[in-house]
Short mmCIF file of C-alpha atoms and ligand atoms in Angstrom, two decimals:
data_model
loop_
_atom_site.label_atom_id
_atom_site.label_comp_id
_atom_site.label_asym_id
_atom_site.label_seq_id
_atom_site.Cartn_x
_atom_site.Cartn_y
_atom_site.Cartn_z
CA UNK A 150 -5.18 14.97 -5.32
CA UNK A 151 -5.75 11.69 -6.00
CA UNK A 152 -4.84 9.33 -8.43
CA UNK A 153 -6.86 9.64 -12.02
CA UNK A 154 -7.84 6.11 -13.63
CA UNK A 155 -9.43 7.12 -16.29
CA UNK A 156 -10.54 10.39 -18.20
CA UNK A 157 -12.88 10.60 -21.25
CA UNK A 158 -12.51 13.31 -23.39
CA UNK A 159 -15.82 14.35 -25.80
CA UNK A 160 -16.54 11.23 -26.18
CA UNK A 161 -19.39 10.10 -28.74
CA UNK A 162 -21.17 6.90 -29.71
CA UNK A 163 -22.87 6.80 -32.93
CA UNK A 164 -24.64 3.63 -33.95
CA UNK A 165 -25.55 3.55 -37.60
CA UNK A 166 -28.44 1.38 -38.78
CA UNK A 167 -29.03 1.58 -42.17
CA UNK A 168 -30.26 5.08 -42.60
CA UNK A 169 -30.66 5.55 -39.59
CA UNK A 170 -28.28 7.40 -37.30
CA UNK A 171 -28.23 6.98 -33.13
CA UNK A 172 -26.15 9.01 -31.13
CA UNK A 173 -25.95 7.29 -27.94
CA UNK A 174 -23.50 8.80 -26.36
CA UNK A 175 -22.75 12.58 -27.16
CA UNK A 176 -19.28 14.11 -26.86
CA UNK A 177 -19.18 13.02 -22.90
CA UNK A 178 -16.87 13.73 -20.62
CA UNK A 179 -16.54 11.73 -17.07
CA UNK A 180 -12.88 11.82 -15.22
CA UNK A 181 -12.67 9.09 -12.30
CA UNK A 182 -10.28 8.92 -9.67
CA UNK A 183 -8.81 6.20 -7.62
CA UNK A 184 -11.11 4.66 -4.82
CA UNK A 185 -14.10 6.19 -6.27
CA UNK A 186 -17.18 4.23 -6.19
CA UNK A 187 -19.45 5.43 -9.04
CA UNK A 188 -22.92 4.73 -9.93
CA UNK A 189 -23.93 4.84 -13.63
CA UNK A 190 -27.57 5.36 -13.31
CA UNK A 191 -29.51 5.67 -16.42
CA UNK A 192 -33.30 4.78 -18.06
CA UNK A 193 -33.24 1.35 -20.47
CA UNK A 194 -31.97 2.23 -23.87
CA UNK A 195 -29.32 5.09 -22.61
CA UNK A 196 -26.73 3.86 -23.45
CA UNK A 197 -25.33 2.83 -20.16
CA UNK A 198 -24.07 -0.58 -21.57
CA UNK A 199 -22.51 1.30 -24.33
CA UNK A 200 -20.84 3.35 -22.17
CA UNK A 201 -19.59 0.56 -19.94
CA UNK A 202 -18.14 -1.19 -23.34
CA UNK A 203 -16.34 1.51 -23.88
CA UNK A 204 -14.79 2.03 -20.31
CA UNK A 205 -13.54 -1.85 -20.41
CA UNK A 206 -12.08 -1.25 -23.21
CA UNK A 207 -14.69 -3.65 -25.61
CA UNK A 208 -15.54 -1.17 -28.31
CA UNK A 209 -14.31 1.71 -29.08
CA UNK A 210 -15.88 5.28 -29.41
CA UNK A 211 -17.02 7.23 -32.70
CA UNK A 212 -15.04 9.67 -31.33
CA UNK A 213 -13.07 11.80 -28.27
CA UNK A 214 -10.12 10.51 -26.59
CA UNK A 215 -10.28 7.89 -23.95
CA UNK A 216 -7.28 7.47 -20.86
CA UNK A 217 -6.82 4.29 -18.76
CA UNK A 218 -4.56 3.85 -16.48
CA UNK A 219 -2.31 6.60 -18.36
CA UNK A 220 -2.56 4.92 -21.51
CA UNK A 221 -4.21 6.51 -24.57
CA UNK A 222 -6.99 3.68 -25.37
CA UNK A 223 -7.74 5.47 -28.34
CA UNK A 224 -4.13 4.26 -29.93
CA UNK A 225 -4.44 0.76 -29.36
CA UNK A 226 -4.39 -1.49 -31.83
CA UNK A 227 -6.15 -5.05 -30.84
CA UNK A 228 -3.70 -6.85 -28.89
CA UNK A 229 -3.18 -4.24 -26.93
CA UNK A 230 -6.54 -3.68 -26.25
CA UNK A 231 -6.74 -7.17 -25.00
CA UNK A 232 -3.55 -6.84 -22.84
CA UNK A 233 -5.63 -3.33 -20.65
CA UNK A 234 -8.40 -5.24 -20.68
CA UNK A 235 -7.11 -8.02 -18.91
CA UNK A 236 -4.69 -5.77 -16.26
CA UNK A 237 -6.94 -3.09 -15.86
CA UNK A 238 -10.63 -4.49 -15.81
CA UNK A 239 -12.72 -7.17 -13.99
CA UNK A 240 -15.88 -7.41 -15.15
CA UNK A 241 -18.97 -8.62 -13.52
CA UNK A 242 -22.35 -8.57 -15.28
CA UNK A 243 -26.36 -9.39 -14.87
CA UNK A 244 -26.29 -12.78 -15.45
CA UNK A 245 -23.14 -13.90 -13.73
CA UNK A 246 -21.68 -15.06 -16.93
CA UNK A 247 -19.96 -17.97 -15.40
CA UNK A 248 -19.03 -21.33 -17.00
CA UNK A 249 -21.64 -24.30 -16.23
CA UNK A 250 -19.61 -27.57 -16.08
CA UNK A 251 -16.24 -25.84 -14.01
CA UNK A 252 -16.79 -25.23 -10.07
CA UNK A 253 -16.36 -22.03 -8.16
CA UNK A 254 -12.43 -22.48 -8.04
CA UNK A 255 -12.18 -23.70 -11.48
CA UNK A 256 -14.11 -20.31 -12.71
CA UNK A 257 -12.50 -17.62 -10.19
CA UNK A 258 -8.58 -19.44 -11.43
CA UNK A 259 -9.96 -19.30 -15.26
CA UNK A 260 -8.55 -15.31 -15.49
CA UNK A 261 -5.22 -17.03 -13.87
CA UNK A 262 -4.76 -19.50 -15.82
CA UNK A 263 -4.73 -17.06 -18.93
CA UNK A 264 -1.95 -15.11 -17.02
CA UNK A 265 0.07 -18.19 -17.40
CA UNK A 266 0.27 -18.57 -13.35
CA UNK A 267 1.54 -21.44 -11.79
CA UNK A 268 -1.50 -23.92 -10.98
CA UNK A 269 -0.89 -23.99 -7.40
CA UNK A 270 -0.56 -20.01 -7.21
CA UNK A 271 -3.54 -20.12 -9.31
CA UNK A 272 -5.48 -22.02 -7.04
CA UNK A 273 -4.34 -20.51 -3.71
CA UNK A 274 -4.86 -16.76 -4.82
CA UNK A 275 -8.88 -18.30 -6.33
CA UNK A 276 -9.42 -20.25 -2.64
CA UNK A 277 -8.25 -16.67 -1.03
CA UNK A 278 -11.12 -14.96 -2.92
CA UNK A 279 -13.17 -17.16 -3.01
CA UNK A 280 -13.09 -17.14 1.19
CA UNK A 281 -12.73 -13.58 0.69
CA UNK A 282 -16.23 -12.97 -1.06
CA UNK A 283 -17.28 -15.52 1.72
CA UNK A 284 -17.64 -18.71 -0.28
CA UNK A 285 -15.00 -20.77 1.59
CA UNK A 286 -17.54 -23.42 2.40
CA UNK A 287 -18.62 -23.69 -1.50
CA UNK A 288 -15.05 -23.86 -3.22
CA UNK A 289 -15.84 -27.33 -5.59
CA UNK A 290 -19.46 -26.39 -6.48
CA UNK A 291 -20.71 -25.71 -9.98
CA UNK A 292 -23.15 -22.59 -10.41
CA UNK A 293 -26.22 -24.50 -10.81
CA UNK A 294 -25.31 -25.62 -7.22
CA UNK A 295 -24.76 -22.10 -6.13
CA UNK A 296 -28.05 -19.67 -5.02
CA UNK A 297 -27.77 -16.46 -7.78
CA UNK A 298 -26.50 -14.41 -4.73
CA UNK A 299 -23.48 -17.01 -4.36
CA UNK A 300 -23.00 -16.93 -8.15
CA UNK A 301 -22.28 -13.50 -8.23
CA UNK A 302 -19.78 -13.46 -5.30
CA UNK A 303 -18.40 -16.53 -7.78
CA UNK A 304 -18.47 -13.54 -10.51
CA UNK A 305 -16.97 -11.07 -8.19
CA UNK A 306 -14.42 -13.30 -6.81
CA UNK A 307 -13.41 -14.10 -10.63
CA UNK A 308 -13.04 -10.29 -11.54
CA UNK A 309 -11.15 -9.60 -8.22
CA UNK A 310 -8.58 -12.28 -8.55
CA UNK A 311 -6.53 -11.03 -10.78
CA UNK A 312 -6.43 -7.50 -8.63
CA UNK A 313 -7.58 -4.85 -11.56
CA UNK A 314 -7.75 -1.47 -11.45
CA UNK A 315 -11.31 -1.10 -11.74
CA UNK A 316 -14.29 -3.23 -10.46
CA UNK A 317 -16.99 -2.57 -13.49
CA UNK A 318 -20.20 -4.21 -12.79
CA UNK A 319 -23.12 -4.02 -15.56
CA UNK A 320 -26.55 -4.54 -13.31
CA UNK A 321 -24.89 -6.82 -10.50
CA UNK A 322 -28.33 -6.79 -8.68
CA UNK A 323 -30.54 -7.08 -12.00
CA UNK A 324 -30.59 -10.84 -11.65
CA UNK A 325 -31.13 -10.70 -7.84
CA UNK A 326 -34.00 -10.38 -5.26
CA UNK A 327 -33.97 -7.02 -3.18
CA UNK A 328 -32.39 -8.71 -0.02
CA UNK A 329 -29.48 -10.86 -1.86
CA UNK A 330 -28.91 -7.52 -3.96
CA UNK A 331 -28.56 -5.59 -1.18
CA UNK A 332 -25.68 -7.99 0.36
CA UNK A 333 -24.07 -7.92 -3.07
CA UNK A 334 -24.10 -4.19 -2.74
CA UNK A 335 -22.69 -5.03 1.09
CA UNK A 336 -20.08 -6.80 -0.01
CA UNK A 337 -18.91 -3.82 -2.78
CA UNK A 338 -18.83 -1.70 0.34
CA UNK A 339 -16.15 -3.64 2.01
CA UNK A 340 -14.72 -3.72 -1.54
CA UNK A 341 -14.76 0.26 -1.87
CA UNK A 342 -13.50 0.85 1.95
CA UNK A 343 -10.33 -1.51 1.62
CA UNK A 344 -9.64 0.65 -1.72
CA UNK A 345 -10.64 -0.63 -4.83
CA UNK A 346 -12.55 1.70 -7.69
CA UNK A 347 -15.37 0.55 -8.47
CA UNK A 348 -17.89 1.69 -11.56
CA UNK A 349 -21.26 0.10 -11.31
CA UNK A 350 -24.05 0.44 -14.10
CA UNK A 351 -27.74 0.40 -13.13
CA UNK A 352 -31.42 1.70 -13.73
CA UNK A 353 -32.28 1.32 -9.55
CA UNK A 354 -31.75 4.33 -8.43
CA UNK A 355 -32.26 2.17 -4.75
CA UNK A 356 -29.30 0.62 -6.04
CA UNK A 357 -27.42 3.20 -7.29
CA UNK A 358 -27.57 5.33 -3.78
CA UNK A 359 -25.10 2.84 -2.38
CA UNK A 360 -22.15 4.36 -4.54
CA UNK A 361 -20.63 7.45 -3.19
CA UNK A 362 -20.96 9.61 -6.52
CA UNK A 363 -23.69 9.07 -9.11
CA UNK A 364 -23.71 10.00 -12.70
CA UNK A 365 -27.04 10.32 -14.23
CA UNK A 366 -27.18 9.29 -18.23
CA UNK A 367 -29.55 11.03 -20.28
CA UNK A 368 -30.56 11.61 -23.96
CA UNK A 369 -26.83 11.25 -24.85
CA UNK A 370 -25.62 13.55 -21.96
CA UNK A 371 -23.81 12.59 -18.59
CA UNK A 372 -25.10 14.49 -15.34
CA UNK A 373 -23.17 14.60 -11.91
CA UNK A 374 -26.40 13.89 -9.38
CA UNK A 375 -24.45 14.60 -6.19
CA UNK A 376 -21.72 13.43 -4.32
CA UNK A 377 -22.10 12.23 -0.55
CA UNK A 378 -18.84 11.35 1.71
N1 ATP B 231 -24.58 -2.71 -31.63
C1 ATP B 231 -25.59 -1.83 -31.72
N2 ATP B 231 -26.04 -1.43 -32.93
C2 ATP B 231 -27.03 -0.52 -33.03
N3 ATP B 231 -27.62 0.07 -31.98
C3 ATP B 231 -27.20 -0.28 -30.75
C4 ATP B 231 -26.18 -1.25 -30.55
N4 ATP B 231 -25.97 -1.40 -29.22
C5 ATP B 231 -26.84 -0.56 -28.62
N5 ATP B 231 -27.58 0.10 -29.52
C6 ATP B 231 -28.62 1.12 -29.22
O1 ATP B 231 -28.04 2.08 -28.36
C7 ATP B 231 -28.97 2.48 -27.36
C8 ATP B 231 -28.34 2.27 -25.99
O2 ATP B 231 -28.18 0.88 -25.75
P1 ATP B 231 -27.52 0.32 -24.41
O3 ATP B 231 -27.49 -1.15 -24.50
O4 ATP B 231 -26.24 1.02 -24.16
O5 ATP B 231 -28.61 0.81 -23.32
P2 ATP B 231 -28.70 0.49 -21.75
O6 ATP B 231 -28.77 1.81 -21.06
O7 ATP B 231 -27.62 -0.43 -21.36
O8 ATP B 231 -30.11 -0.23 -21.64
P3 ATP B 231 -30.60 -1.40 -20.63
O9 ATP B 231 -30.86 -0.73 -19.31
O10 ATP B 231 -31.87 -1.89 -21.27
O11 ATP B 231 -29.53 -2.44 -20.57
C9 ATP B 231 -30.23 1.67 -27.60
O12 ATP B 231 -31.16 2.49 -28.27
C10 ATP B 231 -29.78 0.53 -28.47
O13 ATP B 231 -30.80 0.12 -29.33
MG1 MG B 232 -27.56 -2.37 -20.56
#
């Protein structure tokens, strides 16, 4: 048996406009075990973000019960919430999400410097990932003198650095030709053999056959599609 990161329990998502009542997610339940690699695939409008919000620990469900890392999310109060988030999470999203005026070192030792590290730690454990997601040559360039495909390993290099539990990637390839997606996806191979667990969100079903398990979301519902070794 492997390790269990994280378990949901009947979860549910209601969003409540006005009148109006959506129930995005409905009482859901998705366990995921250490070293998996796990594709989220789902039409526009399922709730896939929402589900990923929840998993990082951004909002919280309606209701059901919700297990990171052993520790009953559900309970948390705030700062808590912040504290998981930080351990147990690195994020990486469609549009990179970096900062504009700081360079590739500067944005992959940001997470670093809000762990209070010591600057030159800081800056040798950003240069090792940054070589790492193989952007050694590109350490001292801002992202609008990166190519998208480099601004993402930027991205991933920033949600790696601080070594999280989970790898959870909304649309990593949504901002990216076929080809540069593909060696995104490449590089989250290499990620997923040397042992991390990684969750990855997407509508490309293309995309979503590079993860070894896929769960399909549907009208509320999560579906195991199948599981390939
Ligand atoms: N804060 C909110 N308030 C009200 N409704 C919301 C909110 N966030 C999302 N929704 C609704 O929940 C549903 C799911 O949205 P979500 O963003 O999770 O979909 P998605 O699968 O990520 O879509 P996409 O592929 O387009 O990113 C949508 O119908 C959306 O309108
Ligand atoms: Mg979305």
């Amino acid at each position: 048996m492997t390790e269990q990161i994280l378990n949901m329990n009947q979860i549910t998502k209601t969003y409540y406009m006005g009148e109006e009542e959506q129930v995005v997610l409905n009482q859901i339940n998705l366990t995921i075990h250490k070293g998996d690699f796990v594709a989220v695939l789902g039409p526009s409008g399922s709730g896939k973000s929402t589900l990923m919000n929840i998993i990082g620990c951004l909002d919280s469900p309606t209701s059901g019960s919700y297990i990171l890392s052993d520790q009953k999310v559900d309970e948390l109060d705030e700062v808590e919430l912040a504290a998981i988030r930080n351990k147990e999470v690195g994020f990486v999203f469609q549009q990179f999400q970096l900062l504009p005026r700081l360079s590739a070192i500067q944005n992959v030792e940001l997470p670093l410097v809000y762990a209070k590290l010591p600057e030159k730690e800081r800056k040798q454990k950003a240069r090792d990932m940054l070589i790492r997601v193989g952007l050694g040559e590109k350490l001292h360039n801002r992202p609008n003198q990166l190519s998208g495909g480099q601004q993402q390993r930027v991205a991933i290099a920033r949600a790696m650095v601080t070594e999280p539990t989970i790898l959870l990637a909304d649309e990593p390839t949504g901002a990216l030709d076929q080809k540069t997606g593909q060696q995104i996806m490449e590089l989250f191979h290499e990620l997923h053999e040397e042992g991390k667990t990684i969750i990855m969100i997407t509508h490309d079903v293309e995309i979503a056959k590079n993860a070894s398990r896929i769960v399909r979301i549907l009208d509320g519902k999560l579906q195991e599609e199948h599981v390939h070794v």
